[in-house]
Short mmCIF file of C-alpha atoms in Angstrom, two decimals:
data_model
loop_
_atom_site.label_atom_id
_atom_site.label_comp_id
_atom_site.label_asym_id
_atom_site.label_seq_id
_atom_site.Cartn_x
_atom_site.Cartn_y
_atom_site.Cartn_z
CA MET A 1 108.05 141.78 103.56
CA SER A 2 107.04 138.17 102.88
CA ALA A 3 106.05 137.33 99.33
CA PHE A 4 103.07 135.45 100.84
CA PRO A 5 101.74 137.76 103.59
CA GLN A 6 98.44 135.86 103.82
CA GLY A 7 100.15 132.47 103.99
CA ILE A 8 99.92 129.47 101.68
CA THR A 9 97.55 126.52 101.69
CA ALA A 10 99.24 123.20 100.93
CA LEU A 11 97.23 120.45 99.24
CA ILE A 12 98.45 116.85 99.47
CA LEU A 13 97.05 114.45 96.87
CA ALA A 14 96.66 111.09 98.62
CA GLY A 15 93.96 109.29 96.66
CA SER A 16 94.20 106.19 94.48
CA ARG A 17 93.15 105.97 90.86
CA PRO A 18 90.08 103.82 90.23
CA GLY A 19 90.76 100.44 88.69
CA LYS A 20 93.71 98.18 89.45
CA PRO A 21 95.17 98.30 92.99
CA ASP A 22 98.33 100.39 93.32
CA PRO A 23 101.32 97.97 93.15
CA VAL A 24 103.14 99.77 95.99
CA ALA A 25 100.10 99.60 98.27
CA LEU A 26 99.52 95.97 97.29
CA ALA A 27 103.12 94.99 98.03
CA GLY A 28 103.02 96.85 101.35
CA GLY A 29 99.73 95.37 102.49
CA VAL A 30 97.95 98.72 102.84
CA SER A 31 94.80 100.06 101.22
CA HIS A 32 96.49 103.25 99.98
CA LYS A 33 100.06 104.02 99.07
CA ALA A 34 99.86 107.08 101.34
CA LEU A 35 99.70 104.74 104.36
CA LEU A 36 102.86 102.82 103.52
CA PRO A 37 105.58 103.48 106.12
CA ILE A 38 109.00 104.79 105.14
CA GLY A 39 111.46 104.81 108.01
CA GLY A 40 108.62 103.55 110.22
CA VAL A 41 106.37 106.53 109.42
CA PRO A 42 103.47 106.51 106.92
CA MET A 43 104.40 108.52 103.85
CA LEU A 44 101.47 110.87 104.32
CA LEU A 45 102.66 111.81 107.82
CA ARG A 46 106.15 112.47 106.52
CA VAL A 47 104.78 114.92 103.96
CA ILE A 48 102.54 116.63 106.52
CA ASP A 49 105.49 116.96 108.89
CA ALA A 50 107.65 118.62 106.23
CA LEU A 51 104.91 121.11 105.35
CA GLN A 52 104.30 121.95 109.01
CA HIS A 53 107.91 123.11 109.20
CA VAL A 54 107.50 125.62 106.35
CA PRO A 55 106.61 129.00 107.93
CA GLN A 56 104.77 130.22 104.84
CA VAL A 57 102.36 127.26 104.95
CA THR A 58 99.44 128.22 107.19
CA ARG A 59 96.94 125.51 106.24
CA ILE A 60 97.29 121.90 105.07
CA ALA A 61 94.62 119.85 103.34
CA VAL A 62 94.72 116.19 102.32
CA CYS A 63 92.73 115.07 99.29
CA ILE A 64 91.56 111.44 99.35
CA GLU A 65 88.44 109.65 98.07
CA ASN A 66 87.34 108.41 101.51
CA PRO A 67 88.26 110.68 104.44
CA GLN A 68 87.67 107.85 106.93
CA ILE A 69 90.76 106.08 105.60
CA ILE A 70 93.07 108.65 107.21
CA ALA A 71 90.89 110.34 109.84
CA PHE A 72 92.48 108.27 112.63
CA LEU A 73 96.00 109.01 111.47
CA ILE A 74 96.53 112.67 110.72
CA PRO A 75 97.11 115.39 113.32
CA ALA A 76 94.38 117.80 114.41
CA GLY A 77 93.93 120.89 112.31
CA ILE A 78 94.47 119.20 108.94
CA ASP A 79 91.62 119.49 106.46
CA ILE A 80 90.45 116.36 104.63
CA ILE A 81 88.63 116.89 101.34
CA PRO A 82 87.30 114.30 98.87
CA ALA A 83 89.37 113.46 95.81
CA ARG A 84 87.76 113.74 92.41
CA PRO A 85 87.30 110.39 90.61
CA GLU A 86 88.39 111.94 87.27
CA GLY A 87 92.01 112.14 88.43
CA PRO A 88 94.63 114.34 90.13
CA SER A 89 94.12 117.36 87.89
CA ALA A 90 90.42 117.48 88.74
CA SER A 91 91.30 117.28 92.45
CA VAL A 92 93.71 120.19 92.04
CA LEU A 93 91.00 122.22 90.31
CA ALA A 94 88.64 121.43 93.18
CA GLY A 95 91.33 122.52 95.65
CA LEU A 96 91.84 125.78 93.78
CA ALA A 97 88.09 126.42 93.77
CA ARG A 98 87.90 125.77 97.51
CA TYR A 99 91.05 127.47 98.81
CA GLY A 100 92.09 129.87 96.06
CA THR A 101 95.70 130.85 95.53
CA PRO A 102 98.50 130.64 96.42
CA LEU A 103 98.12 126.86 96.59
CA LEU A 104 101.09 124.56 97.03
CA VAL A 105 100.39 121.08 95.66
CA THR A 106 102.33 117.90 96.38
CA THR A 107 101.62 114.17 96.67
CA ALA A 108 101.55 111.72 99.57
CA ASP A 109 104.19 109.56 97.87
CA ASN A 110 106.65 112.48 97.99
CA ALA A 111 107.93 110.74 101.10
CA LEU A 112 111.34 112.41 101.32
CA LEU A 113 109.97 115.96 101.11
CA GLN A 114 112.03 118.47 103.11
CA PRO A 115 110.98 121.94 104.32
CA ASN A 116 114.01 123.55 102.67
CA TRP A 117 113.00 122.11 99.29
CA VAL A 118 109.62 123.80 99.60
CA GLN A 119 111.21 127.06 100.70
CA GLU A 120 113.63 126.89 97.79
CA LEU A 121 110.70 126.67 95.37
CA LEU A 122 108.96 129.58 97.09
CA SER A 123 112.06 131.78 97.12
CA GLN A 124 113.47 130.92 93.69
CA SER A 125 110.22 131.13 91.69
CA HIS A 126 109.61 134.40 89.88
CA PRO A 127 106.97 136.60 91.54
CA GLN A 128 105.28 137.13 88.18
CA ALA A 129 104.97 133.42 87.40
CA ASP A 130 101.43 132.10 87.65
CA LEU A 131 102.63 128.52 88.16
CA ALA A 132 106.04 127.33 89.33
CA VAL A 133 107.02 123.68 88.98
CA ALA A 134 109.88 122.21 91.03
CA VAL A 135 112.24 119.98 89.07
CA ALA A 136 115.63 118.37 89.58
CA THR A 137 118.15 118.32 86.75
CA GLU A 138 119.63 115.09 85.47
CA THR A 139 123.08 116.26 86.58
CA THR A 140 121.89 116.98 90.12
CA ILE A 141 120.03 113.68 90.42
CA LYS A 142 123.03 111.65 89.20
CA ARG A 143 125.24 113.52 91.66
CA ASP A 144 122.99 112.99 94.69
CA VAL A 145 121.28 109.68 93.86
CA PRO A 146 123.66 107.96 91.44
CA HIS A 147 122.04 104.52 91.74
CA THR A 148 118.48 105.57 90.92
CA GLN A 149 116.60 105.22 87.67
CA ARG A 150 114.45 108.26 86.97
CA THR A 151 112.35 109.25 83.98
CA TYR A 152 113.75 112.40 82.38
CA ILE A 153 112.10 115.02 80.23
CA ARG A 154 114.69 116.25 77.76
CA LEU A 155 114.44 119.78 76.45
CA ALA A 156 117.10 121.38 74.28
CA ASP A 157 118.44 123.34 77.26
CA LEU A 158 117.43 121.20 80.24
CA ALA A 159 117.07 117.51 81.14
CA PHE A 160 115.03 117.11 84.29
CA SER A 161 112.72 114.97 86.39
CA GLY A 162 109.70 116.32 88.26
CA CYS A 163 109.60 116.69 92.04
CA ASN A 164 105.82 116.44 92.60
CA LEU A 165 105.82 119.99 93.94
CA PHE A 166 103.82 122.81 92.33
CA LEU A 167 103.10 126.39 93.35
CA PHE A 168 99.84 127.70 91.90
CA ARG A 169 100.57 131.33 92.64
CA THR A 170 97.65 133.09 90.91
CA ALA A 171 94.10 132.35 89.82
CA VAL A 172 95.24 132.17 86.19
CA SER A 173 97.21 129.02 87.05
CA ALA A 174 93.92 127.09 87.24
CA ARG A 175 93.88 127.20 83.43
CA VAL A 176 97.03 125.07 83.39
CA ALA A 177 95.35 122.55 85.71
CA ASP A 178 92.42 122.51 83.30
CA LEU A 179 94.81 121.87 80.38
CA TRP A 180 96.36 119.06 82.44
CA ARG A 181 92.84 117.64 82.98
CA HIS A 182 92.26 117.50 79.22
CA VAL A 183 95.63 115.82 78.64
CA GLU A 184 94.86 113.33 81.43
CA LYS A 185 91.45 112.59 79.95
CA ASN A 186 93.00 111.81 76.56
CA ARG A 187 96.18 110.09 77.76
CA LYS A 188 95.18 106.89 75.91
CA HIS A 189 94.64 108.87 72.69
CA PRO A 190 98.03 110.31 71.64
CA LEU A 191 96.63 111.98 68.52
CA ARG A 192 94.16 113.96 70.60
CA VAL A 193 96.96 115.05 72.94
CA ALA A 194 99.07 116.04 69.94
CA TRP A 195 96.19 118.12 68.58
CA LEU A 196 95.69 119.75 71.96
CA LEU A 197 99.34 120.65 72.60
CA GLY A 198 100.21 121.28 68.98
CA PRO A 199 102.03 118.93 66.60
CA THR A 200 104.88 121.40 66.08
CA ILE A 201 105.66 121.43 69.79
CA LEU A 202 105.63 117.63 69.96
CA LEU A 203 107.83 117.33 66.87
CA ARG A 204 110.38 119.76 68.33
CA ALA A 205 110.33 117.80 71.58
CA LEU A 206 110.91 114.48 69.79
CA CYS A 207 113.82 116.03 67.88
CA GLY A 208 115.37 117.43 71.03
CA LYS A 209 114.90 121.01 69.86
CA LEU A 210 112.22 122.20 72.27
CA THR A 211 113.57 124.86 74.63
CA ARG A 212 112.16 126.03 77.95
CA ARG A 213 111.26 129.35 76.40
CA ALA A 214 109.32 127.72 73.57
CA LEU A 215 107.51 125.47 76.04
CA TYR A 216 106.60 128.43 78.24
CA GLN A 217 105.34 130.35 75.22
CA ARG A 218 103.16 127.46 74.06
CA ILE A 219 101.60 127.03 77.49
CA TYR A 220 100.98 130.78 77.63
CA ARG A 221 99.23 130.71 74.25
CA LEU A 222 97.02 127.84 75.42
CA THR A 223 96.23 129.16 78.90
CA SER A 224 97.42 132.80 79.28
CA ALA A 225 99.42 131.53 82.27
CA LYS A 226 103.10 132.20 82.84
CA VAL A 227 104.77 128.95 83.85
CA GLU A 228 108.33 128.31 84.95
CA LEU A 229 110.44 125.30 85.86
CA VAL A 230 112.44 125.81 89.07
CA PRO A 231 115.46 123.48 89.44
CA LEU A 232 116.06 122.50 93.06
CA SER A 233 119.56 122.07 94.45
CA ASP A 234 119.03 118.57 95.92
CA GLY A 235 118.61 115.68 93.50
CA ARG A 236 116.81 113.63 96.16
CA ALA A 237 113.80 115.90 95.65
CA ALA A 238 112.98 113.92 92.49
CA VAL A 239 112.62 110.61 94.34
CA ASP A 240 109.02 109.59 94.94
CA VAL A 241 107.53 106.16 95.58
CA ASP A 242 105.92 105.04 92.34
CA LYS A 243 106.97 101.38 92.29
CA PRO A 244 108.12 98.74 94.79
CA ALA A 245 111.80 99.35 93.97
CA ASP A 246 111.33 102.97 95.04
CA VAL A 247 110.39 101.82 98.55
CA VAL A 248 113.88 100.37 99.04
CA LEU A 249 115.51 103.54 97.73
CA ALA A 250 113.31 105.81 99.86
CA GLU A 251 114.10 103.78 102.99
CA GLU A 252 117.80 104.12 102.28
CA LEU A 253 117.65 107.86 101.62
CA ALA A 254 115.28 108.59 104.54
CA SER A 255 117.88 107.36 107.02
CA ALA A 256 120.16 110.26 106.05
CA LEU A 257 117.41 112.92 106.33
CA PRO A 258 116.06 114.62 109.47
CA ALA A 259 113.72 112.42 111.49
CA CYS A 260 109.99 113.06 111.23
CA SER A 261 108.89 115.01 114.33
CA LEU A 262 105.42 113.41 114.15
CA ALA A 263 107.09 110.05 114.65
CA LYS A 264 109.16 111.34 117.57
CA ALA A 265 106.04 112.82 119.18
CA SER A 266 104.33 109.44 119.01
CA GLY A 267 107.34 107.68 120.48
CA LYS A 268 108.31 105.78 117.33
#
């Protein structure tokens, strides 16, 4: 029996933060990074295409501040919901309130997303985890994308980079999104973040002594949610398009990945 008999809703975060224009969108001459083409296909369409090839995903929603920006572009049957101006975490909370769980969350700049990466997260995450976070280890990334520069989080027992792919499996997981919202709100005030997460945890992290187990335990104490990191087998899963240099890398890597069926359907 499927672990998700009712199916999964996938939420794609495609909005832009208020303030300065996104440098990738600016360099590409588009209003939103989600519209920038990779391999001739807008990133948002590439992500939608990947999710449409995951059997467990039965509904897809795109979250953006102005639905008219993408209404002409996306296929029929895709929901468009307004992004929250407070930031991505608030949009995720709104998505959870609207669709419930399980909710798979990714971003429009996850342009290389593959169906098998999503299925790996779904199959390898523990059924009792409230929230599963896809990551790629430093070793895997250096094996598969040796010429990339990624930002790594270094725990005592794991060095990894995020893959912009999250499975909010249960309602309790919303408490982690709420914690994320508080961290996001205070990102310019490190002392407030330290007080929120706990100075002992931050000190252990700075000293390289923070383990996955200790991190999980701290998040559980703060939220009552069981969280796990799920390493994926393909290091390319950690490549998103955050800066102009990433566009070049994504174009190079996209040529070796399966073609987007949405592009083939449109004759591109």
